[in-house]
């Protein structure tokens, strides 16, 4: 069973700054099956990135994903007010899905 | 409009049962795997179950096996989650989610959740 560990648990930054969120897998995984989601309070999650680095339709290009094997990163180049939310990584394997525990991105 | 709308949540006693529904519209429901994902109050996301396009393959997280059953009615564009022997730890918002995919001729299929409903709250308490 793949376990995804996200860090940090909470990230405090100011608008305009760069955010770097980490997702570490307990064993090597295919980057094809690594996705990132954004969730705002009271809302359903929103797909941001699939295949570790491909942006979903409508996602601004300030969001980017990278990584391979066990280490994956979501980067937000210049934070805007609407970006403060909780972010989850997710893995698919053998018809099962697993989420990381989330990183809360808050305004400093 | 492409959307998923859940219903059927509510308050149920421990050991009780509940049936959730998800109505799909705006896309060809029978072309997609579908899932249920839940979120306990103040907690993270947890995938619960998947069903293949024709409903003949189903997969579950270990904690719900034998108690929760996913099913679908492609003629009515409906996804269901039958919840039996409910426990306090099943208390959560339950989201219906479409398993989207991207196909690359060189690297094959990519799988992810590309469409979500707003969720329905299930509270298990006496």
GROMACS .gro file of C-alpha atoms in nm:
model
  234
    1UNK     CA    1   0.000   0.000   0.000
    2UNK     CA    2   0.134   0.339  -0.103
    3UNK     CA    3   0.139   0.604   0.168
    4UNK     CA    4   0.169   0.969   0.065
    5UNK     CA    5   0.320   1.212   0.314
    6UNK     CA    6   0.279   1.581   0.248
    7UNK     CA    7   0.491   1.856   0.397
    8UNK     CA    8   0.475   2.097   0.552
    9UNK     CA    9   0.143   2.053   0.728
   10UNK     CA   10   0.087   2.427   0.720
   11UNK     CA   11   0.265   2.685   0.506
   12UNK     CA   12   0.234   3.055   0.590
   13UNK     CA   13   0.322   3.291   0.306
   14UNK     CA   14   0.227   3.632   0.170
   15UNK     CA   15   0.064   3.712  -0.164
   16UNK     CA   16   0.326   3.741  -0.435
   17UNK     CA   17   0.557   3.486  -0.273
   18UNK     CA   18   0.645   3.144  -0.413
   19UNK     CA   19   0.496   2.833  -0.254
   20UNK     CA   20   0.659   2.492  -0.265
   21UNK     CA   21   0.456   2.195  -0.143
   22UNK     CA   22   0.600   1.847  -0.110
   23UNK     CA   23   0.447   1.500  -0.149
   24UNK     CA   24   0.657   1.196  -0.069
   25UNK     CA   25   0.551   0.840  -0.156
   26UNK     CA   26   0.643   0.545   0.064
   27UNK     CA   27   0.773   0.363  -0.244
   28UNK     CA   28   0.852   0.453  -0.601
   29UNK     CA   29   0.542   0.532  -0.807
   30UNK     CA   30   0.477   0.615  -1.169
   31UNK     CA   31   0.451   0.989  -1.220
   32UNK     CA   32   0.159   0.915  -1.456
   33UNK     CA   33  -0.055   0.843  -1.153
   34UNK     CA   34   0.026   1.142  -0.932
   35UNK     CA   35  -0.225   1.428  -0.913
   36UNK     CA   36  -0.274   1.744  -0.709
   37UNK     CA   37  -0.599   1.903  -0.589
   38UNK     CA   38  -0.697   2.233  -0.429
   39UNK     CA   39  -0.979   2.255  -0.176
   40UNK     CA   40  -1.127   2.572  -0.036
   41UNK     CA   41  -1.350   2.578   0.274
   42UNK     CA   42  -1.698   2.442   0.208
   43UNK     CA   43  -1.611   2.341  -0.146
   44UNK     CA   44  -1.534   2.019  -0.327
   45UNK     CA   45  -1.174   1.957  -0.432
   46UNK     CA   46  -1.058   2.086  -0.770
   47UNK     CA   47  -0.811   1.904  -0.994
   48UNK     CA   48  -0.498   2.111  -1.057
   49UNK     CA   49  -0.232   1.875  -1.188
   50UNK     CA   50  -0.234   1.521  -1.327
   51UNK     CA   51   0.051   1.303  -1.444
   52UNK     CA   52   0.269   1.489  -1.192
   53UNK     CA   53   0.320   1.788  -1.422
   54UNK     CA   54   0.024   1.841  -1.657
   55UNK     CA   55  -0.211   2.125  -1.571
   56UNK     CA   56  -0.583   2.054  -1.581
   57UNK     CA   57  -0.806   2.262  -1.805
   58UNK     CA   58  -0.848   2.616  -1.677
   59UNK     CA   59  -0.568   2.601  -1.419
   60UNK     CA   60  -0.348   2.914  -1.423
   61UNK     CA   61   0.012   2.868  -1.533
   62UNK     CA   62   0.143   2.990  -1.197
   63UNK     CA   63   0.067   2.634  -1.082
   64UNK     CA   64   0.325   2.374  -1.179
   65UNK     CA   65   0.403   2.019  -1.077
   66UNK     CA   66   0.723   1.821  -1.090
   67UNK     CA   67   0.894   1.516  -0.952
   68UNK     CA   68   0.940   1.146  -1.000
   69UNK     CA   69   0.968   0.815  -0.815
   70UNK     CA   70   0.908   0.909  -0.451
   71UNK     CA   71   0.935   1.288  -0.446
   72UNK     CA   72   0.683   1.524  -0.603
   73UNK     CA   73   0.636   1.899  -0.576
   74UNK     CA   74   0.357   2.145  -0.640
   75UNK     CA   75   0.484   2.498  -0.697
   76UNK     CA   76   0.279   2.816  -0.706
   77UNK     CA   77   0.505   3.078  -0.859
   78UNK     CA   78   0.339   3.395  -0.730
   79UNK     CA   79   0.065   3.354  -0.475
   80UNK     CA   80  -0.263   3.528  -0.527
   81UNK     CA   81  -0.530   3.575  -0.261
   82UNK     CA   82  -0.744   3.299  -0.413
   83UNK     CA   83  -0.464   3.041  -0.381
   84UNK     CA   84  -0.484   3.016  -0.002
   85UNK     CA   85  -0.646   2.678   0.050
   86UNK     CA   86  -0.566   2.315   0.134
   87UNK     CA   87  -0.374   2.111  -0.123
   88UNK     CA   88  -0.377   1.732  -0.157
   89UNK     CA   89  -0.162   1.497  -0.359
   90UNK     CA   90  -0.316   1.171  -0.478
   91UNK     CA   91  -0.189   0.848  -0.626
   92UNK     CA   92  -0.365   0.587  -0.840
   93UNK     CA   93  -0.249   0.229  -0.851
   94UNK     CA   94  -0.414  -0.111  -0.915
   95UNK     CA   95  -0.761   0.048  -0.931
   96UNK     CA   96  -0.715   0.208  -0.586
   97UNK     CA   97  -0.665   0.572  -0.497
   98UNK     CA   98  -0.470   0.722  -0.206
   99UNK     CA   99  -0.456   1.081  -0.084
  100UNK     CA  100  -0.191   1.259   0.116
  101UNK     CA  101  -0.301   1.423   0.439
  102UNK     CA  102  -0.293   1.772   0.289
  103UNK     CA  103  -0.098   2.096   0.322
  104UNK     CA  104  -0.279   2.405   0.443
  105UNK     CA  105  -0.155   2.720   0.269
  106UNK     CA  106  -0.242   3.021   0.482
  107UNK     CA  107  -0.189   3.394   0.454
  108UNK     CA  108   0.099   3.522   0.663
  109UNK     CA  109  -2.410   2.158  -1.766
  110UNK     CA  110  -2.162   1.892  -1.663
  111UNK     CA  111  -2.231   1.812  -1.299
  112UNK     CA  112  -2.271   1.560  -1.022
  113UNK     CA  113  -2.533   1.606  -0.750
  114UNK     CA  114  -2.533   1.390  -0.438
  115UNK     CA  115  -2.830   1.323  -0.212
  116UNK     CA  116  -2.938   1.090   0.066
  117UNK     CA  117  -2.719   1.202   0.354
  118UNK     CA  118  -2.848   1.255   0.705
  119UNK     CA  119  -2.832   1.145   1.067
  120UNK     CA  120  -2.828   0.772   1.135
  121UNK     CA  121  -2.767   0.568   1.448
  122UNK     CA  122  -2.465   0.341   1.483
  123UNK     CA  123  -2.540   0.008   1.317
  124UNK     CA  124  -2.793   0.170   1.086
  125UNK     CA  125  -2.810   0.197   0.709
  126UNK     CA  126  -2.825   0.475   0.452
  127UNK     CA  127  -2.825   0.490   0.074
  128UNK     CA  128  -2.652   0.774  -0.105
  129UNK     CA  129  -2.727   0.870  -0.465
  130UNK     CA  130  -2.536   1.076  -0.718
  131UNK     CA  131  -2.709   1.211  -1.028
  132UNK     CA  132  -2.482   1.273  -1.325
  133UNK     CA  133  -2.562   1.507  -1.611
  134UNK     CA  134  -2.397   1.676  -1.906
  135UNK     CA  135  -2.168   1.387  -2.001
  136UNK     CA  136  -2.188   1.023  -2.107
  137UNK     CA  137  -2.203   0.863  -1.763
  138UNK     CA  138  -2.155   0.509  -1.892
  139UNK     CA  139  -1.813   0.597  -2.036
  140UNK     CA  140  -1.651   0.662  -1.699
  141UNK     CA  141  -1.534   0.484  -1.388
  142UNK     CA  142  -1.700   0.653  -1.089
  143UNK     CA  143  -1.596   0.686  -0.726
  144UNK     CA  144  -1.702   0.790  -0.380
  145UNK     CA  145  -1.458   0.997  -0.175
  146UNK     CA  146  -1.527   1.105   0.183
  147UNK     CA  147  -1.399   1.371   0.420
  148UNK     CA  148  -1.450   1.350   0.795
  149UNK     CA  149  -1.512   1.684   0.969
  150UNK     CA  150  -1.190   1.886   0.972
  151UNK     CA  151  -0.994   1.600   0.815
  152UNK     CA  152  -0.845   1.511   0.480
  153UNK     CA  153  -0.981   1.325   0.179
  154UNK     CA  154  -1.025   0.949   0.179
  155UNK     CA  155  -1.111   0.746  -0.130
  156UNK     CA  156  -1.389   0.499  -0.049
  157UNK     CA  157  -1.485   0.299  -0.359
  158UNK     CA  158  -1.469   0.272  -0.741
  159UNK     CA  159  -1.692   0.112  -0.998
  160UNK     CA  160  -1.607   0.035  -1.358
  161UNK     CA  161  -1.815   0.167  -1.646
  162UNK     CA  162  -2.038  -0.142  -1.662
  163UNK     CA  163  -2.053  -0.189  -1.285
  164UNK     CA  164  -1.891  -0.533  -1.303
  165UNK     CA  165  -1.570  -0.435  -1.125
  166UNK     CA  166  -1.569  -0.265  -0.786
  167UNK     CA  167  -1.291  -0.174  -0.547
  168UNK     CA  168  -1.302  -0.054  -0.187
  169UNK     CA  169  -1.077   0.088   0.082
  170UNK     CA  170  -1.019  -0.181   0.345
  171UNK     CA  171  -1.206   0.002   0.621
  172UNK     CA  172  -1.542  -0.022   0.440
  173UNK     CA  173  -1.522  -0.367   0.281
  174UNK     CA  174  -1.829  -0.575   0.363
  175UNK     CA  175  -2.027  -0.273   0.488
  176UNK     CA  176  -2.044  -0.023   0.200
  177UNK     CA  177  -2.143  -0.119  -0.154
  178UNK     CA  178  -2.103   0.093  -0.465
  179UNK     CA  179  -2.335   0.045  -0.762
  180UNK     CA  180  -2.463   0.231  -1.065
  181UNK     CA  181  -2.760   0.257  -1.301
  182UNK     CA  182  -2.630   0.368  -1.639
  183UNK     CA  183  -2.980   0.394  -1.783
  184UNK     CA  184  -3.065   0.661  -1.525
  185UNK     CA  185  -2.717   0.815  -1.491
  186UNK     CA  186  -2.708   0.736  -1.122
  187UNK     CA  187  -2.432   0.626  -0.884
  188UNK     CA  188  -2.516   0.477  -0.545
  189UNK     CA  189  -2.346   0.397  -0.216
  190UNK     CA  190  -2.533   0.155   0.009
  191UNK     CA  191  -2.404   0.201   0.362
  192UNK     CA  192  -2.474  -0.070   0.620
  193UNK     CA  193  -2.350  -0.135   0.975
  194UNK     CA  194  -2.253   0.230   1.003
  195UNK     CA  195  -2.001   0.342   1.262
  196UNK     CA  196  -1.919   0.679   1.416
  197UNK     CA  197  -1.601   0.687   1.208
  198UNK     CA  198  -1.808   0.682   0.889
  199UNK     CA  199  -1.927   1.035   0.972
  200UNK     CA  200  -1.815   1.250   0.679
  201UNK     CA  201  -1.910   1.448   0.375
  202UNK     CA  202  -1.939   1.197   0.092
  203UNK     CA  203  -1.841   1.321  -0.253
  204UNK     CA  204  -1.929   1.158  -0.582
  205UNK     CA  205  -1.635   1.191  -0.823
  206UNK     CA  206  -1.578   1.108  -1.187
  207UNK     CA  207  -1.259   0.922  -1.269
  208UNK     CA  208  -1.122   1.120  -1.557
  209UNK     CA  209  -0.846   1.005  -1.784
  210UNK     CA  210  -0.594   1.124  -2.034
  211UNK     CA  211  -0.451   0.891  -2.294
  212UNK     CA  212  -0.104   0.936  -2.440
  213UNK     CA  213  -0.008   0.712  -2.727
  214UNK     CA  214   0.340   0.667  -2.584
  215UNK     CA  215   0.275   0.645  -2.212
  216UNK     CA  216  -0.080   0.513  -2.187
  217UNK     CA  217  -0.358   0.616  -1.950
  218UNK     CA  218  -0.345   0.874  -1.673
  219UNK     CA  219  -0.619   0.854  -1.407
  220UNK     CA  220  -0.750   1.123  -1.171
  221UNK     CA  221  -1.071   1.276  -1.034
  222UNK     CA  222  -1.176   1.549  -1.275
  223UNK     CA  223  -1.534   1.621  -1.170
  224UNK     CA  224  -1.675   1.637  -0.817
  225UNK     CA  225  -2.017   1.687  -0.665
  226UNK     CA  226  -2.078   1.925  -0.374
  227UNK     CA  227  -2.108   1.637  -0.130
  228UNK     CA  228  -2.368   1.507   0.114
  229UNK     CA  229  -2.313   1.488   0.490
  230UNK     CA  230  -2.356   1.158   0.672
  231UNK     CA  231  -2.360   1.175   1.052
  232UNK     CA  232  -2.350   0.853   1.250
  233UNK     CA  233  -2.449   0.922   1.609
  234UNK     CA  234  -2.690   0.808   1.876
   0.00000   0.00000   0.00000
